[in-house]
Short mmCIF file of C-alpha atoms in Angstrom, two decimals:
data_model
loop_
_atom_site.label_atom_id
_atom_site.label_comp_id
_atom_site.label_asym_id
_atom_site.label_seq_id
_atom_site.Cartn_x
_atom_site.Cartn_y
_atom_site.Cartn_z
CA MET A 109 124.40 64.26 -16.89
CA LYS A 110 121.42 65.80 -15.12
CA ALA A 111 118.46 66.77 -17.30
CA ILE A 112 114.81 67.71 -17.01
CA GLN A 113 112.43 65.16 -18.51
CA LEU A 114 108.78 65.37 -19.51
CA LEU A 115 107.56 61.77 -19.49
CA ALA A 116 103.83 62.21 -20.07
CA LEU A 117 101.24 64.90 -20.72
CA HIS A 118 99.83 66.79 -17.72
CA GLN A 119 102.56 65.35 -15.49
CA PRO A 120 105.16 67.32 -13.54
CA LEU A 121 108.70 67.55 -14.81
CA THR A 122 111.31 65.22 -13.35
CA LEU A 123 115.04 65.66 -12.82
CA ALA A 124 116.89 62.58 -14.07
CA ASN A 125 120.35 61.26 -14.84
CA VAL A 126 120.68 60.52 -18.57
CA PRO A 127 123.66 59.56 -20.77
CA ASP A 128 125.98 62.33 -21.91
CA PRO A 129 125.52 63.14 -25.62
CA THR A 130 128.31 62.58 -28.13
CA PRO A 131 128.70 64.64 -31.31
CA GLY A 132 128.21 63.13 -34.73
CA PRO A 133 129.55 64.56 -38.00
CA GLY A 134 128.88 68.30 -38.21
CA GLN A 135 127.75 68.49 -34.58
CA VAL A 136 129.04 70.02 -31.35
CA VAL A 137 128.38 69.39 -27.68
CA VAL A 138 127.54 72.47 -25.66
CA ASP A 139 127.92 72.49 -21.87
CA VAL A 140 124.76 74.44 -21.09
CA LYS A 141 125.27 77.21 -18.55
CA ALA A 142 121.76 78.66 -18.71
CA ALA A 143 118.45 77.92 -20.41
CA ALA A 144 115.15 79.78 -20.62
CA LEU A 145 111.45 78.99 -20.87
CA ASN A 146 108.97 79.81 -23.61
CA HIS A 147 105.20 79.36 -23.68
CA ARG A 148 105.85 76.47 -26.06
CA ASP A 149 107.36 74.46 -23.21
CA VAL A 150 104.24 74.87 -21.07
CA PHE A 151 101.92 74.16 -24.02
CA VAL A 152 103.71 70.86 -24.67
CA GLN A 153 103.28 69.79 -21.05
CA GLN A 154 99.58 70.65 -21.29
CA GLY A 155 99.07 68.81 -24.59
CA LEU A 156 98.26 72.06 -26.40
CA TYR A 157 100.96 71.85 -29.07
CA PRO A 158 100.86 69.96 -32.39
CA GLY A 159 102.92 66.84 -33.03
CA ILE A 160 103.91 66.13 -29.44
CA VAL A 161 106.43 63.28 -29.05
CA LEU A 162 107.20 62.06 -25.52
CA PRO A 163 109.27 61.44 -23.51
CA VAL A 164 111.50 64.43 -24.20
CA LEU A 165 114.12 66.68 -22.66
CA PRO A 166 112.43 70.07 -23.19
CA GLY A 167 113.89 73.54 -23.69
CA SER A 168 114.51 75.66 -26.78
CA ASP A 169 116.68 78.46 -25.39
CA GLY A 170 120.21 77.98 -24.17
CA ALA A 171 123.75 79.31 -23.96
CA GLY A 172 126.98 77.70 -22.89
CA ILE A 173 130.46 76.55 -23.87
CA VAL A 174 131.41 74.16 -26.68
CA SER A 175 133.12 71.18 -25.04
CA ALA A 176 133.39 68.72 -27.95
CA VAL A 177 133.18 68.76 -31.75
CA GLY A 178 132.30 66.07 -34.23
CA GLU A 179 133.90 65.08 -37.51
CA GLY A 180 134.11 67.95 -39.98
CA VAL A 181 133.74 70.72 -37.39
CA ASP A 182 136.58 73.24 -37.07
CA HIS A 183 138.33 72.76 -33.73
CA SER A 184 138.39 76.54 -33.25
CA TRP A 185 134.84 76.13 -31.87
CA LEU A 186 136.20 74.33 -28.80
CA ASN A 187 135.81 76.37 -25.60
CA CYS A 188 133.82 79.09 -27.39
CA ASP A 189 130.99 80.83 -25.54
CA VAL A 190 127.92 80.30 -27.69
CA VAL A 191 124.20 80.90 -27.94
CA ILE A 192 121.98 78.29 -29.61
CA ASN A 193 119.61 78.96 -32.50
CA PRO A 194 116.56 76.76 -31.77
CA ALA A 195 115.21 76.91 -35.35
CA LEU A 196 116.24 73.56 -36.85
CA ASN A 197 116.27 72.76 -40.58
CA TRP A 198 114.68 76.01 -41.77
CA GLY A 199 115.70 75.23 -45.33
CA PRO A 200 116.92 77.28 -48.33
CA ASN A 201 113.82 79.47 -48.78
CA HIS A 202 114.18 82.46 -46.45
CA ALA A 203 110.52 83.37 -46.94
CA VAL A 204 109.12 80.19 -45.39
CA ASN A 205 110.42 77.20 -43.46
CA SER A 206 110.86 73.78 -45.05
CA ALA A 207 108.74 70.71 -44.29
CA ALA A 208 111.64 69.39 -42.20
CA PHE A 209 111.60 72.42 -39.88
CA THR A 210 111.34 71.75 -36.15
CA ILE A 211 112.04 73.68 -32.97
CA LEU A 212 114.65 72.52 -30.49
CA GLY A 213 113.24 70.85 -27.39
CA MET A 214 110.55 68.63 -28.96
CA PRO A 215 110.90 66.21 -30.62
CA SER A 216 114.68 66.63 -30.33
CA ALA A 217 116.34 66.80 -26.89
CA GLY A 218 116.46 70.37 -25.65
CA THR A 219 118.41 72.72 -23.44
CA PHE A 220 117.07 71.83 -19.98
CA ALA A 221 120.13 69.68 -19.41
CA GLU A 222 123.78 69.98 -18.49
CA LYS A 223 124.82 69.17 -22.07
CA ILE A 224 123.24 69.23 -25.52
CA VAL A 225 124.38 67.98 -28.92
CA ILE A 226 123.41 70.13 -31.88
CA ALA A 227 124.53 70.99 -35.41
CA GLN A 228 127.46 73.41 -35.48
CA THR A 229 125.43 75.62 -37.83
CA ASN A 230 122.99 76.24 -34.98
CA VAL A 231 125.55 77.73 -32.61
CA TYR A 232 126.63 81.36 -32.77
CA HIS A 233 129.19 83.30 -30.78
CA LYS A 234 127.57 84.77 -27.68
CA PRO A 235 127.32 88.58 -27.72
CA SER A 236 130.24 89.57 -25.53
CA HIS A 237 128.28 92.01 -23.34
CA LEU A 238 125.72 89.37 -22.29
CA SER A 239 126.01 86.93 -19.42
CA PHE A 240 125.11 83.30 -20.10
CA GLN A 241 121.77 83.88 -18.37
CA GLU A 242 121.02 86.91 -20.54
CA ALA A 243 122.14 85.14 -23.71
CA ALA A 244 119.96 82.12 -22.90
CA ALA A 245 116.94 84.43 -22.67
CA LEU A 246 117.41 85.68 -26.21
CA PRO A 247 117.03 82.98 -28.93
CA LEU A 248 113.43 81.89 -29.55
CA ALA A 249 111.60 85.04 -28.46
CA GLY A 250 114.26 87.34 -29.90
CA LEU A 251 114.20 85.60 -33.27
CA THR A 252 110.40 85.61 -33.36
CA ALA A 253 110.28 89.33 -32.56
CA TRP A 254 113.04 90.17 -35.05
CA ARG A 255 111.36 88.43 -37.97
CA ALA A 256 107.95 89.89 -37.13
CA LEU A 257 109.23 93.44 -36.72
CA MET A 258 112.14 93.70 -39.15
CA SER A 259 111.45 91.14 -41.89
CA ARG A 260 107.68 90.77 -42.10
CA ALA A 261 106.53 94.24 -41.00
CA ALA A 262 109.72 95.82 -42.43
CA LEU A 263 110.12 98.50 -39.75
CA SER A 264 112.17 101.33 -41.19
CA GLN A 265 115.58 101.85 -39.57
CA GLN A 266 116.06 105.13 -41.45
CA GLN A 267 112.73 106.93 -41.07
CA PRO A 268 111.25 106.75 -37.53
CA GLU A 269 107.83 105.10 -37.48
CA ARG A 270 105.11 104.70 -34.90
CA VAL A 271 104.82 101.16 -33.51
CA LEU A 272 102.22 99.40 -31.35
CA ILE A 273 103.15 96.22 -29.49
CA THR A 274 100.36 94.30 -27.78
CA GLY A 275 100.64 92.15 -24.67
CA VAL A 276 103.94 93.60 -23.53
CA GLY A 277 105.43 91.54 -20.72
CA GLY A 278 105.84 88.37 -22.75
CA GLY A 279 109.33 87.63 -24.01
CA ALA A 280 108.81 88.26 -27.73
CA ALA A 281 106.78 91.43 -27.12
CA LEU A 282 109.51 92.84 -24.87
CA PHE A 283 112.16 92.10 -27.47
CA ALA A 284 110.03 93.77 -30.15
CA LEU A 285 109.79 96.80 -27.86
CA GLN A 286 113.55 96.91 -27.31
CA PHE A 287 114.33 96.44 -31.02
CA ALA A 288 111.85 99.13 -32.09
CA VAL A 289 113.08 101.65 -29.52
CA ALA A 290 116.66 101.04 -30.64
CA THR A 291 115.72 102.04 -34.22
CA GLY A 292 114.31 105.35 -32.97
CA ALA A 293 110.66 104.36 -33.43
CA GLU A 294 107.91 105.87 -31.30
CA VAL A 295 106.58 102.83 -29.46
CA TRP A 296 103.27 102.34 -27.65
CA VAL A 297 102.13 99.18 -25.88
CA THR A 298 99.16 97.36 -24.38
CA SER A 299 99.04 95.06 -21.37
CA GLY A 300 96.58 93.76 -18.81
CA SER A 301 99.01 94.76 -16.04
CA GLU A 302 99.81 98.28 -14.86
CA GLU A 303 103.19 97.00 -13.64
CA LYS A 304 104.05 95.76 -17.13
CA LEU A 305 102.93 99.04 -18.70
CA ALA A 306 105.24 100.91 -16.32
CA LYS A 307 108.15 98.57 -17.13
CA ALA A 308 107.60 99.13 -20.84
CA GLN A 309 107.95 102.87 -20.34
CA GLU A 310 111.19 102.29 -18.44
CA LEU A 311 112.40 100.43 -21.54
CA GLY A 312 111.55 103.34 -23.82
CA ALA A 313 107.85 103.05 -24.69
CA LYS A 314 106.15 106.41 -24.98
CA GLY A 315 102.99 105.14 -23.31
CA GLY A 316 100.42 102.40 -23.16
CA VAL A 317 96.91 101.30 -22.26
CA ASN A 318 95.30 98.41 -20.41
CA TYR A 319 93.61 96.10 -22.90
CA LYS A 320 91.11 95.04 -20.25
CA GLU A 321 89.29 98.34 -20.87
CA ALA A 322 86.41 97.84 -23.31
CA ASP A 323 87.45 100.71 -25.62
CA TRP A 324 91.19 100.62 -25.05
CA HIS A 325 91.85 101.31 -28.72
CA LYS A 326 89.99 104.64 -28.55
CA THR A 327 91.93 105.64 -25.45
CA LEU A 328 95.16 104.68 -27.17
CA LEU A 329 94.39 106.82 -30.23
CA LYS A 330 93.71 109.84 -28.03
CA LEU A 331 96.91 109.38 -26.06
CA ALA A 332 99.02 108.85 -29.16
CA THR A 333 97.51 111.90 -30.88
CA ASN A 334 98.27 114.07 -27.85
CA GLY A 335 101.77 112.65 -27.89
CA ASP A 336 102.49 114.01 -31.37
CA ALA A 337 99.57 115.90 -32.86
CA ALA A 338 101.76 117.44 -35.56
CA LYS A 339 102.14 114.13 -37.40
CA SER A 340 100.02 113.57 -40.46
CA LYS A 341 99.20 110.09 -39.15
CA ALA A 342 98.68 111.36 -35.60
CA GLY A 343 97.37 108.68 -33.31
CA TYR A 344 97.67 105.83 -35.82
CA PHE A 345 100.34 103.14 -36.07
CA ASP A 346 102.57 102.30 -39.01
CA VAL A 347 103.55 98.91 -37.57
CA ILE A 348 101.64 96.67 -35.14
CA ILE A 349 103.10 93.54 -33.55
CA ASP A 350 100.55 91.19 -31.99
CA SER A 351 100.69 87.82 -30.25
CA ALA A 352 97.07 87.38 -29.14
CA ALA A 353 94.77 87.52 -32.19
CA GLY A 354 91.19 86.92 -30.96
CA PRO A 355 88.27 89.39 -31.14
CA ASP A 356 90.49 92.38 -30.33
CA PHE A 357 92.40 91.90 -33.59
CA ALA A 358 89.65 93.94 -35.27
CA LYS A 359 90.64 96.89 -33.06
CA LEU A 360 94.17 96.69 -34.41
CA THR A 361 92.89 97.33 -37.92
CA GLN A 362 91.09 100.38 -36.53
CA VAL A 363 94.23 101.92 -35.05
CA ALA A 364 96.50 101.04 -37.99
CA ALA A 365 97.65 103.93 -40.17
CA PRO A 366 96.91 103.94 -43.91
CA ALA A 367 99.32 101.44 -45.50
CA GLY A 368 99.99 100.07 -42.03
CA ARG A 369 101.52 96.64 -41.45
CA ILE A 370 100.30 94.16 -38.84
CA ALA A 371 102.44 91.11 -38.02
CA PHE A 372 101.26 88.45 -35.59
CA PHE A 373 102.79 85.25 -34.25
CA GLY A 374 100.35 83.94 -31.67
CA GLY A 375 96.72 83.19 -30.98
CA THR A 376 96.36 83.10 -27.21
CA SER A 377 93.02 84.94 -27.39
CA GLY A 378 91.51 82.60 -29.96
CA LYS A 379 90.07 83.04 -33.44
CA ILE A 380 90.15 86.38 -35.25
CA THR A 381 86.58 87.66 -35.54
CA ASP A 382 84.63 90.79 -36.48
CA VAL A 383 87.26 92.20 -38.84
CA GLN A 384 85.66 94.44 -41.45
CA PRO A 385 87.18 93.76 -44.88
CA SER A 386 86.51 97.33 -45.97
CA VAL A 387 88.82 98.66 -43.24
CA ILE A 388 91.62 96.49 -44.59
CA PHE A 389 91.25 97.32 -48.27
CA PHE A 390 90.38 101.01 -47.97
CA LYS A 391 93.34 101.53 -45.65
CA GLN A 392 95.57 99.36 -47.88
CA LEU A 393 96.67 97.37 -44.83
CA SER A 394 99.11 94.45 -44.95
CA ILE A 395 98.67 91.59 -42.47
CA PHE A 396 101.47 89.07 -41.99
CA GLY A 397 101.57 85.76 -40.20
CA THR A 398 104.99 84.78 -38.89
CA THR A 399 106.77 82.33 -36.63
CA MET A 400 110.41 81.88 -35.61
CA GLY A 401 112.91 82.86 -38.35
CA ASN A 402 115.71 81.74 -40.64
CA ASP A 403 119.44 81.47 -39.98
CA VAL A 404 120.28 84.84 -41.56
CA GLU A 405 117.69 86.56 -39.38
CA PHE A 406 119.13 84.93 -36.26
CA GLY A 407 122.59 86.23 -37.12
CA ASP A 408 121.25 89.70 -37.93
CA MET A 409 119.35 89.78 -34.65
CA LEU A 410 122.50 88.95 -32.67
CA LYS A 411 124.48 91.67 -34.49
CA PHE A 412 121.76 94.21 -33.71
CA VAL A 413 121.72 93.20 -30.03
CA GLU A 414 125.49 93.60 -29.82
CA LYS A 415 125.55 96.89 -31.76
CA HIS A 416 122.95 98.47 -29.47
CA GLN A 417 124.16 96.66 -26.32
CA LEU A 418 120.64 95.41 -25.62
CA ARG A 419 119.99 93.20 -22.61
CA PRO A 420 117.01 90.86 -22.29
CA VAL A 421 114.54 91.52 -19.50
CA ILE A 422 114.80 88.64 -17.03
CA ASP A 423 111.95 87.93 -14.65
CA SER A 424 113.78 85.47 -12.39
CA VAL A 425 116.50 82.80 -12.32
CA ARG A 426 116.14 79.33 -10.79
CA PRO A 427 118.30 76.21 -10.62
CA LEU A 428 117.58 73.48 -13.14
CA ALA A 429 115.94 71.30 -10.48
CA ASP A 430 113.23 73.95 -9.98
CA ALA A 431 112.10 73.99 -13.62
CA GLN A 432 108.51 73.06 -12.68
CA GLU A 433 108.27 76.18 -10.51
CA ALA A 434 109.18 78.26 -13.57
CA TYR A 435 106.55 76.42 -15.65
CA ASP A 436 103.93 77.18 -12.99
CA ARG A 437 104.86 80.87 -12.92
CA MET A 438 104.58 81.11 -16.70
CA ASN A 439 101.28 79.25 -16.75
CA ALA A 440 99.88 81.72 -14.21
CA GLY A 441 101.01 84.67 -16.36
CA GLN A 442 102.99 86.14 -13.48
CA GLN A 443 106.28 86.71 -15.29
CA LEU A 444 107.62 90.02 -16.54
CA GLY A 445 110.40 89.05 -18.90
CA LYS A 446 112.14 85.73 -19.35
CA LEU A 447 112.21 82.85 -16.86
CA VAL A 448 115.76 81.49 -16.76
CA LEU A 449 117.24 78.23 -15.45
CA SER A 450 120.83 78.31 -14.22
CA ILE A 451 122.80 75.15 -14.98
CA ASP A 452 126.19 76.39 -13.87
#
């Protein structure tokens, strides 16, 4: 089969012919129809990810058709359209992953290939309204956003809340936006791109601000207050989803409502600095770290996507052979939505 290989750090990807995988007990082979990139893939190539093992076939996101099953797997899975859960060996504790937890695509062979072998428990029926390309865009970023928003920050699905999502334009942030809007929440966003702010409003955000402004948080509070001045928490946010951390994290505590919840799953802006403890304890704020999610959350996320007929935002689609072009676009921060590889 054809597959993308990463042979060494800081080297371009190569397209190679490698042996077809065969399923062991409890495993299935999926003929991959589409795969999608995450920042993790680029970080591995750049040597910026812990525990790197090379060479590897990268890729965490994928969707396709089950073409073979191993011993102990029900044959009803054959020819099923599936989406792959890239969270491997989460373990029995839903609150935190086990020591054996890894993410598909490094060190294990990933989805940037014509076929992949994986445990049957990591494949789920593809939401029927999604194409393979759309389904492939969903797993890692969708699961990350779901756990951050629904499990860790516990966004209410009964009582509408006000939500802030930072850095909209990235895959997980866009999913968090779509999930929150679908619950009826009032959603505001930040971005360094006016184009991405406009796209967020098309997807249901009430408004947003450019985080490149020095006092963007003050501007945001004014806009949000004007948006609904009748609310007792006017201008402030019940739930905040962040993927940047860094010095601006302190501003998030400033715009959080009393008893607000902040969940974050990234640190692209560096260390968290200048946070005033008094703001956190006098406001009774809760701050949650999170990454990926467990098997139950993955299933719940898929059900929610199907119930609300949500579709991932796709930036562009390329053939598998052009994977390095997709890496370069992500590294330059040019994408708006998911970068997808077609393997049909």
